[in-house]
Coordinates of C-alpha atoms in Angstrom, one line a residue:
R1 CA -57.2 -35.4 -21.0
D2 CA -56.5 -32.1 -19.3
V3 CA -57.0 -28.8 -21.2
L4 CA -55.1 -25.8 -19.9
V5 CA -56.7 -22.4 -20.4
H6 CA -53.5 -20.5 -21.0
A7 CA -53.4 -16.7 -20.9
L8 CA -49.9 -16.2 -19.6
P9 CA -47.1 -14.5 -21.6
L10 CA -45.0 -17.1 -23.5
F11 CA -41.7 -15.3 -22.9
H12 CA -41.6 -16.2 -19.2
L13 CA -40.9 -19.4 -17.3
H14 CA -44.4 -19.6 -15.9
G15 CA -46.1 -19.4 -19.3
L16 CA -43.6 -21.1 -21.5
G17 CA -41.9 -23.7 -19.2
M18 CA -44.6 -24.7 -16.8
G19 CA -47.6 -23.8 -18.9
L20 CA -46.9 -24.7 -22.5
H21 CA -44.0 -27.2 -22.2
G22 CA -45.4 -28.9 -19.1
T23 CA -48.8 -29.3 -20.7
L24 CA -47.5 -30.8 -24.0
L25 CA -45.0 -33.1 -22.2
S26 CA -47.8 -34.6 -20.1
G27 CA -49.9 -35.3 -23.3
A28 CA -52.5 -32.6 -22.5
S29 CA -53.5 -29.7 -24.6
A30 CA -53.8 -25.9 -24.2
T31 CA -56.1 -23.2 -25.3
L32 CA -54.1 -20.0 -25.8
L33 CA -55.9 -16.7 -25.5
P34 CA -55.2 -13.1 -24.2
F35 CA -56.4 -12.7 -20.6
G36 CA -59.9 -11.4 -20.1
P37 CA -62.1 -12.7 -17.3
H38 CA -65.1 -13.3 -19.5
A39 CA -63.1 -15.2 -22.1
V40 CA -61.4 -17.3 -19.5
V41 CA -64.6 -18.2 -17.7
A42 CA -66.2 -19.1 -21.1
E43 CA -63.4 -21.5 -21.8
L44 CA -63.7 -23.1 -18.3
T45 CA -67.5 -23.6 -18.7
R46 CA -67.7 -24.9 -22.3
E47 CA -69.9 -27.9 -22.9
D48 CA -67.6 -29.8 -25.3
D49 CA -64.3 -31.7 -25.0
R50 CA -62.4 -28.4 -25.3
R51 CA -63.6 -27.3 -21.8
G52 CA -60.7 -26.1 -19.7
T53 CA -59.8 -28.3 -16.7
M54 CA -56.8 -26.3 -15.6
F55 CA -55.9 -22.6 -15.3
F56 CA -52.5 -21.1 -14.5
G57 CA -52.4 -17.4 -13.6
V58 CA -50.9 -14.6 -11.6
P59 CA -52.6 -12.7 -8.7
S60 CA -53.8 -9.9 -10.8
M61 CA -55.6 -12.4 -13.1
Y62 CA -57.3 -14.0 -10.1
Q63 CA -58.3 -10.5 -8.9
G64 CA -59.9 -9.9 -12.3
L65 CA -61.6 -13.3 -12.4
C66 CA -63.1 -12.8 -8.9
D67 CA -64.3 -9.3 -9.8
W68 CA -66.0 -10.7 -12.8
L69 CA -67.5 -13.7 -10.9
E70 CA -69.0 -11.4 -8.2
D71 CA -71.4 -10.1 -10.9
H72 CA -71.5 -13.2 -13.2
P73 CA -71.5 -16.3 -11.1
A74 CA -70.4 -19.5 -12.9
D75 CA -70.2 -23.2 -12.1
L76 CA -66.5 -24.0 -12.2
S77 CA -66.7 -27.4 -10.6
G78 CA -65.3 -29.0 -13.8
V79 CA -61.9 -27.3 -13.3
R80 CA -59.5 -29.7 -11.8
V81 CA -56.9 -27.2 -10.5
F82 CA -56.2 -23.5 -10.4
V83 CA -52.5 -22.6 -10.1
C84 CA -51.0 -19.2 -9.0
G85 CA -47.4 -18.1 -9.2
S86 CA -45.0 -15.4 -10.3
A87 CA -46.1 -13.0 -7.5
P88 CA -47.5 -13.4 -3.9
L89 CA -51.2 -14.2 -3.7
P90 CA -52.7 -12.0 -0.9
P91 CA -54.4 -14.1 1.8
A92 CA -57.7 -12.1 1.3
L93 CA -57.6 -12.9 -2.4
F94 CA -56.8 -16.6 -1.5
D95 CA -60.1 -16.7 0.5
R96 CA -62.0 -14.9 -2.2
C97 CA -60.9 -17.4 -4.7
K98 CA -62.1 -20.3 -2.5
R99 CA -65.5 -18.7 -2.4
L100 CA -65.9 -17.7 -6.0
L101 CA -63.9 -20.4 -7.8
G102 CA -64.9 -23.2 -5.6
Q103 CA -61.3 -24.1 -4.6
A104 CA -58.1 -22.3 -3.5
P105 CA -55.4 -21.9 -6.1
V106 CA -52.3 -24.0 -5.7
E107 CA -49.5 -21.5 -5.0
R108 CA -46.0 -22.4 -6.0
Y109 CA -42.6 -20.9 -6.3
G110 CA -40.1 -21.1 -9.2
I111 CA -37.1 -19.4 -10.7
T112 CA -35.8 -19.0 -14.2
E113 CA -32.6 -20.7 -13.2
G114 CA -34.4 -23.9 -11.9
G115 CA -38.0 -24.1 -12.8
I116 CA -40.7 -24.8 -10.2
V117 CA -38.9 -25.8 -7.0
V118 CA -41.5 -25.4 -4.3
T119 CA -45.3 -26.1 -4.3
N120 CA -48.3 -26.5 -2.2
P121 CA -49.8 -30.0 -2.4
Y122 CA -52.4 -30.9 -5.0
D123 CA -54.0 -33.3 -2.6
G124 CA -53.7 -31.7 0.8
P125 CA -54.0 -28.3 2.6
R126 CA -53.2 -25.2 0.7
Q127 CA -52.1 -22.4 3.0
P128 CA -52.6 -18.7 2.3
G129 CA -49.4 -16.7 2.1
R130 CA -47.2 -19.8 1.8
V131 CA -45.8 -21.4 -1.4
G132 CA -45.5 -24.8 0.0
Y133 CA -42.8 -27.6 0.3
A134 CA -39.7 -28.2 -1.7
F135 CA -39.9 -30.8 -4.4
P136 CA -38.1 -34.1 -3.8
G137 CA -34.4 -33.6 -4.6
V138 CA -34.5 -29.9 -3.9
E139 CA -32.9 -28.5 -0.7
V140 CA -34.0 -25.1 0.6
R141 CA -32.3 -23.1 3.3
L142 CA -32.1 -19.5 4.3
G143 CA -28.9 -17.4 4.2
E144 CA -27.9 -13.9 5.2
L145 CA -30.9 -11.5 5.4
D146 CA -33.0 -14.7 5.1
E147 CA -32.2 -15.0 1.5
V148 CA -33.7 -18.2 -0.1
L149 CA -30.9 -20.6 -1.2
L150 CA -31.5 -23.5 -3.5
K151 CA -29.7 -26.7 -4.4
G152 CA -31.0 -29.5 -6.6
G153 CA -30.6 -31.4 -9.9
Q154 CA -32.7 -29.0 -11.9
V155 CA -31.0 -25.8 -10.7
F156 CA -28.9 -24.5 -13.6
G157 CA -25.1 -24.9 -13.7
G158 CA -24.2 -21.3 -14.4
Y159 CA -24.4 -18.4 -16.8
W160 CA -23.3 -18.8 -20.4
R161 CA -19.6 -17.7 -20.8
N162 CA -19.9 -15.6 -17.6
P163 CA -17.8 -17.3 -14.9
Q164 CA -17.8 -14.2 -12.7
A165 CA -21.6 -14.0 -12.6
T166 CA -21.8 -17.7 -12.0
S167 CA -19.4 -17.5 -9.1
E168 CA -21.4 -14.7 -7.5
A169 CA -24.7 -16.6 -8.0
F170 CA -23.6 -19.6 -5.8
T171 CA -22.5 -20.0 -2.3
P172 CA -19.3 -22.0 -1.5
E173 CA -21.5 -24.9 -0.7
G174 CA -23.1 -24.9 -4.1
F175 CA -26.5 -23.2 -3.2
F176 CA -28.0 -20.8 -5.7
R177 CA -28.7 -17.3 -4.3
T178 CA -32.2 -16.5 -5.4
G179 CA -32.3 -12.9 -4.2
D180 CA -35.7 -13.6 -2.6
I181 CA -36.3 -13.2 1.1
G182 CA -38.0 -16.1 2.7
E183 CA -39.3 -17.6 5.9
I184 CA -39.5 -21.4 6.6
G185 CA -42.3 -22.4 9.0
E186 CA -42.3 -25.1 11.6
D187 CA -44.1 -27.4 9.2
G188 CA -41.4 -26.9 6.5
T189 CA -43.4 -24.7 4.2
L190 CA -41.8 -21.7 2.6
A191 CA -43.2 -18.1 2.5
I192 CA -41.7 -15.4 0.3
R193 CA -41.4 -12.1 2.0
G194 CA -39.9 -10.0 -0.9
R195 CA -36.7 -9.3 -2.7
I196 CA -33.4 -8.3 -1.1
K197 CA -33.1 -5.4 -3.5
E198 CA -36.5 -4.2 -2.3
L199 CA -35.5 -4.2 1.4
I200 CA -36.2 -0.9 3.1
I201 CA -33.6 0.5 5.5
T202 CA -35.2 3.1 7.7
G203 CA -33.5 4.7 10.7
G204 CA -31.0 1.8 10.6
F205 CA -33.7 -0.9 10.8
N206 CA -34.5 -3.4 8.0
V207 CA -38.1 -3.6 6.8
Y208 CA -39.5 -6.2 4.4
P209 CA -42.2 -4.6 2.3
R210 CA -44.2 -7.8 2.0
E211 CA -44.6 -8.1 5.8
V212 CA -46.1 -4.7 5.9
E213 CA -48.3 -5.3 2.9
L214 CA -49.8 -8.5 4.4
V215 CA -51.0 -6.4 7.4
L216 CA -52.4 -3.5 5.3
E217 CA -54.2 -5.9 2.9
A218 CA -56.4 -7.1 5.7
H219 CA -57.9 -3.6 6.1
P220 CA -61.3 -3.4 4.5
A221 CA -60.6 0.0 2.9
V222 CA -57.6 -1.5 1.0
L223 CA -58.0 -3.3 -2.4
E224 CA -54.3 -3.4 -3.2
V225 CA -51.2 -2.1 -1.6
A226 CA -47.5 -1.9 -2.3
V227 CA -44.9 -0.7 0.2
A228 CA -41.7 0.9 -0.8
G229 CA -38.9 3.1 0.7
V230 CA -39.0 6.7 -0.4
P231 CA -35.8 8.7 0.2
S232 CA -35.9 10.8 3.4
D233 CA -33.4 13.1 5.0
K234 CA -34.4 12.0 8.4
W235 CA -34.9 8.2 8.0
G236 CA -32.7 7.4 5.0
E237 CA -35.8 5.7 3.6
E238 CA -39.3 6.4 4.7
V239 CA -41.7 3.4 4.7
T240 CA -44.5 4.5 2.4
A241 CA -47.7 2.6 1.5
F242 CA -49.2 3.1 -2.0
V243 CA -52.8 2.1 -1.8
V244 CA -55.6 1.3 -4.2
P245 CA -58.8 1.9 -2.2
S246 CA -61.4 -0.8 -2.1
G247 CA -64.3 1.6 -2.2
S248 CA -66.2 -0.4 0.5
K249 CA -65.3 2.2 3.1
P250 CA -63.4 5.5 3.3
L251 CA -59.7 5.2 3.3
V252 CA -58.3 7.5 6.0
E253 CA -54.5 7.8 6.2
S254 CA -54.3 8.1 10.0
E255 CA -56.6 5.1 10.5
L256 CA -54.6 2.9 8.2
I257 CA -51.3 3.8 9.9
E258 CA -52.9 3.2 13.3
F259 CA -54.1 -0.2 12.0
A260 CA -50.5 -1.1 11.1
H261 CA -49.3 0.0 14.6
E262 CA -51.7 -2.5 16.2
Q263 CA -49.8 -5.4 14.5
L264 CA -46.3 -4.2 13.7
A265 CA -43.3 -2.7 15.4
A266 CA -43.3 1.1 15.1
Y267 CA -40.3 1.3 12.7
K268 CA -42.1 -1.1 10.2
C269 CA -45.3 1.0 10.0
P270 CA -45.8 3.4 7.1
K271 CA -45.0 7.0 7.7
R272 CA -47.1 8.0 4.7
V273 CA -50.1 6.6 2.8
I274 CA -50.4 7.6 -0.9
I275 CA -53.7 6.8 -2.7
V276 CA -53.3 5.7 -6.3
D277 CA -55.7 4.5 -9.0
K278 CA -53.6 1.4 -9.8
L279 CA -50.2 -0.1 -9.0
P280 CA -47.5 -0.3 -11.7
R281 CA -47.1 -3.9 -12.9
N282 CA -45.1 -5.7 -15.5
A283 CA -46.6 -8.3 -17.9
M284 CA -46.5 -11.0 -15.3
G285 CA -48.4 -8.9 -12.8
K286 CA -45.5 -8.1 -10.5
V287 CA -45.5 -4.7 -8.9
Q288 CA -42.7 -2.5 -10.2
R289 CA -41.6 -0.9 -7.0
S290 CA -39.0 1.2 -8.7
E291 CA -41.8 3.2 -10.3
L292 CA -43.5 4.0 -7.0
T293 CA -42.7 7.5 -6.1
S294 CA -44.1 10.1 -3.8
P295 CA -45.9 13.1 -5.4
A296 CA -43.0 15.4 -4.5
S297 CA -40.3 13.2 -6.1

């Protein structure tokens, strides 16, 4: 039987619904513990019947595991599957996981109002930067501003005693408005590009932060990056990159901006690069963009 090493918060769909409830409903078991790379690896490498065969985590947890494993290699071949959700897994971290964990995590996409609705295959290719295919019975389409719209039997029927909120949450055709920005590839896989409320409007152009982050994350001087719009008299909002340096090479603002210009339209490129020690995150590891401010603000 599977044993899930469970270090996710239990107040969230990922930890409670998919982690705990899903494990118990399948007849498996779970070991609950606060996240710590050493403790998680210890549970995944035990030599008894309590050894973990599954691990569900968020990108910041996988970053921590990989950092630990760089200095403390471990044989994780007994782990059947690693799963990642709740926030985008950067392609560079995806590749790092393949090298250090022995397999790429299965990325998937879910919402509180409908559970897990899209996933990469367990048996089959797992693509970096993409959350996979819709489950059977789930219909995914893109609406205005490329908003991800969902319809399916497991999508909730509405908000308790709040008909106005329910009406606003669904399209006339009955699709739930997720508030997420997506892109559907030719192969039918979905990629999440950010949240509509995080959209940057600069000089009249729309910029999706995740698109810019994916480019900057590929630079060797960047460990982590979050892109946000900072108020600007000239642009309305100024595309600004908040960067945690990797330490492997010097981080020079002009070089990073030029790196972006090589791959993005000029209006999408950061006007400023602000170096930070860490990015503000919530308990699920999601970057809190509202807390990103320039030094002058």
